[in-house]
Coordinates of N, CA and C in Angstrom, one line a residue:
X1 N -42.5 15.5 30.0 CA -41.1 15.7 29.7 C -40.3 14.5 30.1
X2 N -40.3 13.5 31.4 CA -39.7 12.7 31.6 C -40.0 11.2 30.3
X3 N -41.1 11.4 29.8 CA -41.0 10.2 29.3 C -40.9 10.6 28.0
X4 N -40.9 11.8 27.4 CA -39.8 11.8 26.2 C -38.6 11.7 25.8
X5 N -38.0 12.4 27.0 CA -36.5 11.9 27.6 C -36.1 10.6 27.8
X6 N -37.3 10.2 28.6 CA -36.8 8.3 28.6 C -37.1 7.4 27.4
X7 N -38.5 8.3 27.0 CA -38.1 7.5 25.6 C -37.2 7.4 24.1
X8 N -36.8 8.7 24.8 CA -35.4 9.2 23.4 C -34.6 8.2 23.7
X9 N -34.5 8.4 25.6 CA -32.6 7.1 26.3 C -32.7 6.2 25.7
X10 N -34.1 5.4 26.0 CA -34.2 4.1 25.5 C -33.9 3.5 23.6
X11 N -34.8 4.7 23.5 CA -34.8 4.6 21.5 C -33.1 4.5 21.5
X12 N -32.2 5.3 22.1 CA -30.2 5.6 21.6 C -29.9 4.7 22.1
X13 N -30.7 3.8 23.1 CA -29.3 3.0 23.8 C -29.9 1.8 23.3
X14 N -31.1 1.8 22.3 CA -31.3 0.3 21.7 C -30.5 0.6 20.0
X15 N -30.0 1.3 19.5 CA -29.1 1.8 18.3 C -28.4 0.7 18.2
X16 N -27.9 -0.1 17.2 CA -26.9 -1.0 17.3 C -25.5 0.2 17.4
X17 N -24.5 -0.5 18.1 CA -23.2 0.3 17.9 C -22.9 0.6 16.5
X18 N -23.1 -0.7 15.4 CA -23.0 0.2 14.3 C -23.1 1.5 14.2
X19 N -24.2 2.1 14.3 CA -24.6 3.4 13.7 C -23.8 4.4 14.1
X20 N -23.0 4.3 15.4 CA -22.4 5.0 16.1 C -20.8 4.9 15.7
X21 N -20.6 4.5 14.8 CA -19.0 3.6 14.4 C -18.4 4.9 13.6
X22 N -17.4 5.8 14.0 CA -16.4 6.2 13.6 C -16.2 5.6 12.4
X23 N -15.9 4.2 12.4 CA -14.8 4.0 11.2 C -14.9 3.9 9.9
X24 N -16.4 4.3 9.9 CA -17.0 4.6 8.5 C -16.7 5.9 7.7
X25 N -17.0 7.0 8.6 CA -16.7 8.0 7.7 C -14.3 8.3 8.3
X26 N -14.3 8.0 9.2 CA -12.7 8.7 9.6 C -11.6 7.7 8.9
X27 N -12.4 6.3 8.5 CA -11.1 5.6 8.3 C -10.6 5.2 6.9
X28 N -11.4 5.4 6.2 CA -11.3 5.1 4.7 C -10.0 5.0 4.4
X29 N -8.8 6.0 5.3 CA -7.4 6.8 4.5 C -6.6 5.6 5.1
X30 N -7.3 5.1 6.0 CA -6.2 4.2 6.5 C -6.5 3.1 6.0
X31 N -7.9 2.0 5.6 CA -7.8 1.7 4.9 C -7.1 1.7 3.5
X32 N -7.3 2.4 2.7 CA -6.3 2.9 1.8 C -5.0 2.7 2.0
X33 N -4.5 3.3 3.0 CA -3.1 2.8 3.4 C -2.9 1.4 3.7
X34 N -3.3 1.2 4.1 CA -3.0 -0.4 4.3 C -2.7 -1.1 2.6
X35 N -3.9 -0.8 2.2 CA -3.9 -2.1 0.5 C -3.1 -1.2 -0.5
X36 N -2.5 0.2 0.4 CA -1.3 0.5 -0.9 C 0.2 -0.2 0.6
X37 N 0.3 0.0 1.2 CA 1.2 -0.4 1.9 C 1.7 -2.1 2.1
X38 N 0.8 -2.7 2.0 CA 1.0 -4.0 1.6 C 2.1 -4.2 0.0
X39 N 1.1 -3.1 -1.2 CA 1.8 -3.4 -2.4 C 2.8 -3.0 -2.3
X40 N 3.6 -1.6 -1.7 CA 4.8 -1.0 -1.9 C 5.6 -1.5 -0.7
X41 N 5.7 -2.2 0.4 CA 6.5 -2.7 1.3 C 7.2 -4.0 1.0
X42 N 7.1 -4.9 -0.9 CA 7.7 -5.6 -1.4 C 7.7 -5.0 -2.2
X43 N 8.7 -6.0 -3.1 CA 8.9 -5.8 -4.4 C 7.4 -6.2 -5.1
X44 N 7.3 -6.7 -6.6 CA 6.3 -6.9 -7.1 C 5.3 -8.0 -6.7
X45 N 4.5 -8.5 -6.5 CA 3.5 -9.3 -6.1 C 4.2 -10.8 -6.5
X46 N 4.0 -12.0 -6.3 CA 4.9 -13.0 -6.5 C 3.3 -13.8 -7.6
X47 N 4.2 -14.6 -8.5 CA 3.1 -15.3 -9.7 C 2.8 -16.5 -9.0
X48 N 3.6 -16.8 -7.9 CA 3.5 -18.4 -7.8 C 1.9 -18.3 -6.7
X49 N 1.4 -19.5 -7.3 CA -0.2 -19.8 -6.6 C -0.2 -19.9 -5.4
X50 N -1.1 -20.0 -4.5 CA -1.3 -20.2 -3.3 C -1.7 -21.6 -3.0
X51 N -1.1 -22.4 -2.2 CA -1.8 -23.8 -2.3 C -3.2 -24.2 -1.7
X52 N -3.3 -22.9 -1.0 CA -5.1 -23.2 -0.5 C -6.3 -22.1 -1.5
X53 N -7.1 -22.9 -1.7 CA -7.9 -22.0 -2.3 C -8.7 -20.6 -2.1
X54 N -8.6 -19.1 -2.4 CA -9.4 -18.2 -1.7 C -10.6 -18.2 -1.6
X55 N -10.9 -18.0 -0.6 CA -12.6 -18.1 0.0 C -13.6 -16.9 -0.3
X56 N -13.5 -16.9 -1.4 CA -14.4 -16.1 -1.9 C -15.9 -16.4 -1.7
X57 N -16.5 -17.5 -1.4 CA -17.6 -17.6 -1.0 C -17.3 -17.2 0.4
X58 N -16.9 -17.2 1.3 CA -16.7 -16.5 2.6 C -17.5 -15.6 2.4
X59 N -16.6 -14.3 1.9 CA -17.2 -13.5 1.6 C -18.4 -13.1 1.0
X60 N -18.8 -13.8 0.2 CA -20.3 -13.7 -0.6 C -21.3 -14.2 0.7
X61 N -20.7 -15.0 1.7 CA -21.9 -15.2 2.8 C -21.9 -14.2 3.9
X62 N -20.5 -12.9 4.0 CA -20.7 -11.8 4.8 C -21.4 -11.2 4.5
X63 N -21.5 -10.8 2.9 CA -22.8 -9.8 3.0 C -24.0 -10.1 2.8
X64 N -24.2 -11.5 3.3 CA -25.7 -11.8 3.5 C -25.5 -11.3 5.0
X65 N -24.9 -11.2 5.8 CA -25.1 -11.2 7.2 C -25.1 -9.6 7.8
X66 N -26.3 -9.4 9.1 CA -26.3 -7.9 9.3 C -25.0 -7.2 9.5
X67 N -25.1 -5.9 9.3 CA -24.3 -5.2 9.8 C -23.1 -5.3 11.0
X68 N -23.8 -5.8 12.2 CA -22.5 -5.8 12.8 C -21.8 -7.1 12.8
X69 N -22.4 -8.5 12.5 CA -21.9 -9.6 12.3 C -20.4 -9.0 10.9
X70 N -20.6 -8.3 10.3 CA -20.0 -7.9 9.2 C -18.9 -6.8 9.7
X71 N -19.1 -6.4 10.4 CA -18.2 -5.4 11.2 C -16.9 -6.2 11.9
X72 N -17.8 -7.1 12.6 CA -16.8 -8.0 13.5 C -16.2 -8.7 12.4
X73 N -16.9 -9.5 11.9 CA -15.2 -10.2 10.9 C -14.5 -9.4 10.2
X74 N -14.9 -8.4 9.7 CA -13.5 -7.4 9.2 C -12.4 -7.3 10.3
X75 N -13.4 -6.5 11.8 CA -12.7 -6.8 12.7 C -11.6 -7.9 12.6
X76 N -12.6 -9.2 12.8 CA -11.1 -10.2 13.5 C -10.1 -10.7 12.1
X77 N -11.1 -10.0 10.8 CA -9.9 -11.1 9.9 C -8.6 -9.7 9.9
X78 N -9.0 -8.7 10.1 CA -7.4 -7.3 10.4 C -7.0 -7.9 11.6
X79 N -7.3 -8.0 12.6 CA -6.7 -8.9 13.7 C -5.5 -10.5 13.4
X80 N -6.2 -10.8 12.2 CA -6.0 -12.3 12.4 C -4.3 -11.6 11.2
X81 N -5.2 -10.8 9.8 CA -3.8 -10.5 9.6 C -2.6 -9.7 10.3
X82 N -2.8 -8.7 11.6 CA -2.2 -8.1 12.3 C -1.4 -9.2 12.9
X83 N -2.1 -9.9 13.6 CA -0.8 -11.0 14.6 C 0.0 -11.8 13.8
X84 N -0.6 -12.4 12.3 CA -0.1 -12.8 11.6 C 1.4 -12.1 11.3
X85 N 1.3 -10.7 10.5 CA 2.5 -10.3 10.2 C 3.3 -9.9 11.4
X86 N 2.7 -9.1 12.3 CA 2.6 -8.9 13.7 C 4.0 -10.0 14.7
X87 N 3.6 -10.8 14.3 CA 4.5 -12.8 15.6 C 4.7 -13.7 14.4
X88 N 4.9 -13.0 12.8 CA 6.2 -14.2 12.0 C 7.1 -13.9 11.8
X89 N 7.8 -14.8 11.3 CA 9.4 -14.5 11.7 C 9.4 -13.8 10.3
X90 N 10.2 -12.8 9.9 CA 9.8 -11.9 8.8 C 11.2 -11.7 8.1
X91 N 12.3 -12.3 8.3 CA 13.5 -12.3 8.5 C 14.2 -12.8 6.8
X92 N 12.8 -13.7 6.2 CA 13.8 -13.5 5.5 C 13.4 -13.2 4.2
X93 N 12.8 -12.1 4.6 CA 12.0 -11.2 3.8 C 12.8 -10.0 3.2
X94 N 12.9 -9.5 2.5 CA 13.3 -8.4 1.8 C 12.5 -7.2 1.5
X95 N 11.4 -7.3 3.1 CA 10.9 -6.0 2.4 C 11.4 -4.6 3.6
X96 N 10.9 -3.7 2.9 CA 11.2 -2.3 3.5 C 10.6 -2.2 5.1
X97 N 11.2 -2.3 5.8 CA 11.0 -2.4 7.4 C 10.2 -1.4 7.5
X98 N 10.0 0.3 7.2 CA 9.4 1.0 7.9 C 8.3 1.0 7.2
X99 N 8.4 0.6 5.7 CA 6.9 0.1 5.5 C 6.3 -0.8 6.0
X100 N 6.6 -2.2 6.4 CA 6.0 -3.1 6.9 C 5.4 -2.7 8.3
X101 N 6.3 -1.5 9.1 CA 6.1 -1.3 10.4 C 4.6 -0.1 10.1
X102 N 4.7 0.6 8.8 CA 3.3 1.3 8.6 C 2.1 0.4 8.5
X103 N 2.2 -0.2 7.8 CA 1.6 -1.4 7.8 C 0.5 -1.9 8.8
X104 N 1.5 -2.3 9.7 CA 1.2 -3.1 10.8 C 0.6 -1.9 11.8
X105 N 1.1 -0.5 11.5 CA 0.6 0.0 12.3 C -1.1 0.8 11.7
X106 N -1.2 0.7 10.4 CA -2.2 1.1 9.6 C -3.3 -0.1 10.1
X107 N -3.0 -1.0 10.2 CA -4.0 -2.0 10.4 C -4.6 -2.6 11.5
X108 N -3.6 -2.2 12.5 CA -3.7 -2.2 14.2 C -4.9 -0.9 14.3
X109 N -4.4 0.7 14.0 CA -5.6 1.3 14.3 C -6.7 1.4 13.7
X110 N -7.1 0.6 12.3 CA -8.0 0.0 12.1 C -9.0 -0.8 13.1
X111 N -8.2 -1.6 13.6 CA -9.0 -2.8 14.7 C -9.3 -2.1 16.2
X112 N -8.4 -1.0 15.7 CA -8.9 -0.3 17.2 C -9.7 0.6 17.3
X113 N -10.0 1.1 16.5 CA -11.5 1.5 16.1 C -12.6 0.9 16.1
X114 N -12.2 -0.2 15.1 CA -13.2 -1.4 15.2 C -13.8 -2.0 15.9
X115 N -13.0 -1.8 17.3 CA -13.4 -1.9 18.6 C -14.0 -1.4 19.6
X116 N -13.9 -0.5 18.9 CA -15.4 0.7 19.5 C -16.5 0.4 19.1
X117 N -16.9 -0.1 17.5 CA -18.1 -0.5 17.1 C -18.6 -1.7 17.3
X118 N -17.4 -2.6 17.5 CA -17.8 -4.0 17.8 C -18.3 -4.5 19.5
X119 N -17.8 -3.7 20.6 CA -17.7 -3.7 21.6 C -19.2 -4.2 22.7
X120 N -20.3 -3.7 21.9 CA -21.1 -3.8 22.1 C -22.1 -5.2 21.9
X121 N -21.5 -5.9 20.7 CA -22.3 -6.8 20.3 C -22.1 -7.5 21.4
X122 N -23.1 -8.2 21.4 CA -23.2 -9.5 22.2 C -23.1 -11.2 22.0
X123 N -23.1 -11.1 20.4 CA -23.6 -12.5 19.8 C -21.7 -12.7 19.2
X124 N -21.0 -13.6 19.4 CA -20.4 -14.4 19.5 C -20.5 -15.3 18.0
X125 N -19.5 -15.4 17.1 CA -19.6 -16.8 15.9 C -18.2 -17.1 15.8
X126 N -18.5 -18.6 15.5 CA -17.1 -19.1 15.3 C -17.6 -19.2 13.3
X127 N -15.9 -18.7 13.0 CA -15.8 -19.1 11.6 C -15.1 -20.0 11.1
X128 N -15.8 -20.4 10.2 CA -15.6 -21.8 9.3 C -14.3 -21.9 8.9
X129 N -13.6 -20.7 8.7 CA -12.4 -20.2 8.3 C -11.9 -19.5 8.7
X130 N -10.8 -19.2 8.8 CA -9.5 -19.2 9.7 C -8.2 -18.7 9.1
X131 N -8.4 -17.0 8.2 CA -7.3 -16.9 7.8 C -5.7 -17.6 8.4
X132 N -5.5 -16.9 9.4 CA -4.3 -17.2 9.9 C -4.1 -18.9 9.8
X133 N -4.9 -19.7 9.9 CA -4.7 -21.0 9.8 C -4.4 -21.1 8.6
X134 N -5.0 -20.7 7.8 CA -4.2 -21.0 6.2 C -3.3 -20.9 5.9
X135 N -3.3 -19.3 6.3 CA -1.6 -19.0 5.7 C -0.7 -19.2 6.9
X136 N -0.9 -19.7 8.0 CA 0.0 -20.4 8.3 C 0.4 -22.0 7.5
X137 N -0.4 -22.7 7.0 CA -0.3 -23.5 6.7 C 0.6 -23.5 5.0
X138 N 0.8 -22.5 4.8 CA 1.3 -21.4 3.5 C 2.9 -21.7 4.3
X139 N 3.2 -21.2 5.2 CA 4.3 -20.8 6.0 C 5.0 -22.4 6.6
X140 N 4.1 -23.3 6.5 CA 4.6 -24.6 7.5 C 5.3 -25.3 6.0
X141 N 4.5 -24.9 4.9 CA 5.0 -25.8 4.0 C 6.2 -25.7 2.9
X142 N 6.4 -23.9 3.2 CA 7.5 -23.6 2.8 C 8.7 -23.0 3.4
X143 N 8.6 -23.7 4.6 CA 9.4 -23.7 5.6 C 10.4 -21.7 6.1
X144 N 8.9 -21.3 6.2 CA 8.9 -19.5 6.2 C 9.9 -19.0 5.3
X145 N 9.5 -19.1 4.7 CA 10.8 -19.2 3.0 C 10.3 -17.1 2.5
X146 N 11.2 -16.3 1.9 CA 11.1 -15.3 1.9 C 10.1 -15.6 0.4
X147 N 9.9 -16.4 -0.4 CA 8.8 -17.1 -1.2 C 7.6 -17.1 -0.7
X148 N 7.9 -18.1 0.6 CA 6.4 -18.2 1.1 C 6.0 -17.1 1.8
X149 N 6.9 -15.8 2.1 CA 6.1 -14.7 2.9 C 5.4 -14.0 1.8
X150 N 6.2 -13.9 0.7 CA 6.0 -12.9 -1.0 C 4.1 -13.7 -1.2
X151 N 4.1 -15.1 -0.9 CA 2.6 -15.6 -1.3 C 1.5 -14.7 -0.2
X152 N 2.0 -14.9 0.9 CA 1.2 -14.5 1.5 C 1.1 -13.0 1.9
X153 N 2.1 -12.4 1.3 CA 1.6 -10.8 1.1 C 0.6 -10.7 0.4
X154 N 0.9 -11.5 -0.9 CA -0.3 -11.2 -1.8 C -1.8 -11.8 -1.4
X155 N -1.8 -12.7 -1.1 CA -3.2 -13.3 -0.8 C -3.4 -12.7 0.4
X156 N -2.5 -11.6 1.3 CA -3.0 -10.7 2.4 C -3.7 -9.6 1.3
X157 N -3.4 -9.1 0.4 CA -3.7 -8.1 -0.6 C -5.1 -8.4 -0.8
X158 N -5.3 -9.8 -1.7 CA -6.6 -10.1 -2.0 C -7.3 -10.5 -1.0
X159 N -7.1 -10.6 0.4 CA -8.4 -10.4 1.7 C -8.2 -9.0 2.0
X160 N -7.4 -8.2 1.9 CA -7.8 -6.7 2.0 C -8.5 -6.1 1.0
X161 N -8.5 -6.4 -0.3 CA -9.5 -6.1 -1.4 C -11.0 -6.5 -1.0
X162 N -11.1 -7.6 -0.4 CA -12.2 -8.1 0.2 C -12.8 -7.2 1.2
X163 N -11.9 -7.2 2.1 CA -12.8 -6.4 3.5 C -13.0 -5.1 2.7
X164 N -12.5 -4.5 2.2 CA -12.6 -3.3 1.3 C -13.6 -2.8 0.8
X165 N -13.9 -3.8 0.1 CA -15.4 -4.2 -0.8 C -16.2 -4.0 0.2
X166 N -16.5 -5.2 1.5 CA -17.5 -5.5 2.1 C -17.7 -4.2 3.4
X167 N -16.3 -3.3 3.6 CA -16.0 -2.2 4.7 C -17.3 -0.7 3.6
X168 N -16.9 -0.7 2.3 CA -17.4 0.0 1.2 C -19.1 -0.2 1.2
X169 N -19.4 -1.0 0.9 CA -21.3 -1.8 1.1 C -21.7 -1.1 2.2
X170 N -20.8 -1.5 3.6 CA -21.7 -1.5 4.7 C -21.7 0.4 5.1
X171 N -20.7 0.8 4.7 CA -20.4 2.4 4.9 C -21.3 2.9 3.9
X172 N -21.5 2.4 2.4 CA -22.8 2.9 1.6 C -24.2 2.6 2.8
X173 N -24.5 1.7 3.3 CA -25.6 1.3 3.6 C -25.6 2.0 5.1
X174 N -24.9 2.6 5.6 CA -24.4 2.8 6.6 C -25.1 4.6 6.3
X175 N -24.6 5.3 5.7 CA -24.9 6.5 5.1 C -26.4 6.8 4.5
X176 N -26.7 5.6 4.2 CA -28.3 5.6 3.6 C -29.3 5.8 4.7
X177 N -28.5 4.9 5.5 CA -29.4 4.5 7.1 C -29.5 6.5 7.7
X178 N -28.3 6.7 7.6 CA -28.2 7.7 8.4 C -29.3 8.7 7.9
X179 N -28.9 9.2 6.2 CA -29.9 10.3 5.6 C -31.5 9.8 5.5
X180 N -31.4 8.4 6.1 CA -32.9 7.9 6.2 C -33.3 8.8 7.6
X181 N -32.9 8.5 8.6 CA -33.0 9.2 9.9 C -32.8 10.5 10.3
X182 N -31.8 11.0 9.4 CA -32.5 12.6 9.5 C -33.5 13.6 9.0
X183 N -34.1 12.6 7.8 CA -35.1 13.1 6.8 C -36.0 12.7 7.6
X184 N -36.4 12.0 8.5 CA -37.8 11.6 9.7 C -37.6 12.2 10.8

């Protein structure tokens, strides 16, 4: 009896935290909220380009990487856009305050969830890339111009489409894993 029990403890407590992550099946709505709250807390998306290129290969090299490596950068890039909208001066902006403030709060408890499943990792990576550094550099050149916030709503839009995508993969694969383990 004791050493099925210990061998059950040991088998659950070597589980990556993934498997154990809430934010797969509870958070979808908030997701959701966010990449409609982004669109409707301005007016229409702005046409003018971004002057740094999007990193769309970023992305294409997350989902080569396991599961929770993939977890955590969703994690830190909702982080990176949280403090971002979160500590800029927003002032001369024209959008709907209590949307922006859903917003920010849709994407905060995102990360805080996130932080249940990430909590556990142990492995540490620096990235090559550095939302916030960009679009700050978006923000330095247009001297926080209610233009330069309109760019970087949008190009916040198209990294939320991203984690979207790659939040969608890992919750499909995530689900597979699961009805793999209850069918054994």
């Amino acid at each position: 009896m004791f050493w099925t029990t210990g061998t059950i403890f040991i088998f659950c407590s070597a589980l990556s935290s993934a498997l154990c992550c809430d934010w797969f099946t509870h958070y979808s709505d908030l997701r959701n909220s966010s990449m409609t709250l982004i669109e409707v807390m301005g007016g229409d998306f702005t046409n003018e380009q971004c002057p740094v290129a999007f990193p769309y290969n970023l992305y294409k090299k997350m989902e080569k990487r396991n599961m929770e490596s993939q977890l955590l950068f969703i994690r830190n890039s909702l982080k990176q856009i949280y403090d971002l909208y979160r500590y800029g001066n927003l002032s001369s902006t024209a959008w709907d305050f209590v949307k922006t403030l859903d917003f920010l709060e849709s994407v905060n408890r995102q990360i805080k969830e996130l932080d249940s499943c990430v909590i556990q990792i142990l492995i540490y990576y620096w990235l090559k890339y550095s939302l916030t550094e960009v679009l700050t550099v978006v923000l330095y050149l247009q001297d926080s111009s209610s233009a330069c916030w309109e760019i970087i709503r949008k190009e916040t839009k198209r990294h939320l489409d991203q984690l979207d995508l790659l939040g969608n993969r890992l919750g499909d694969a995530f689900r597979g894993r699961s009805a793999t383990t209850r069918r054994h």
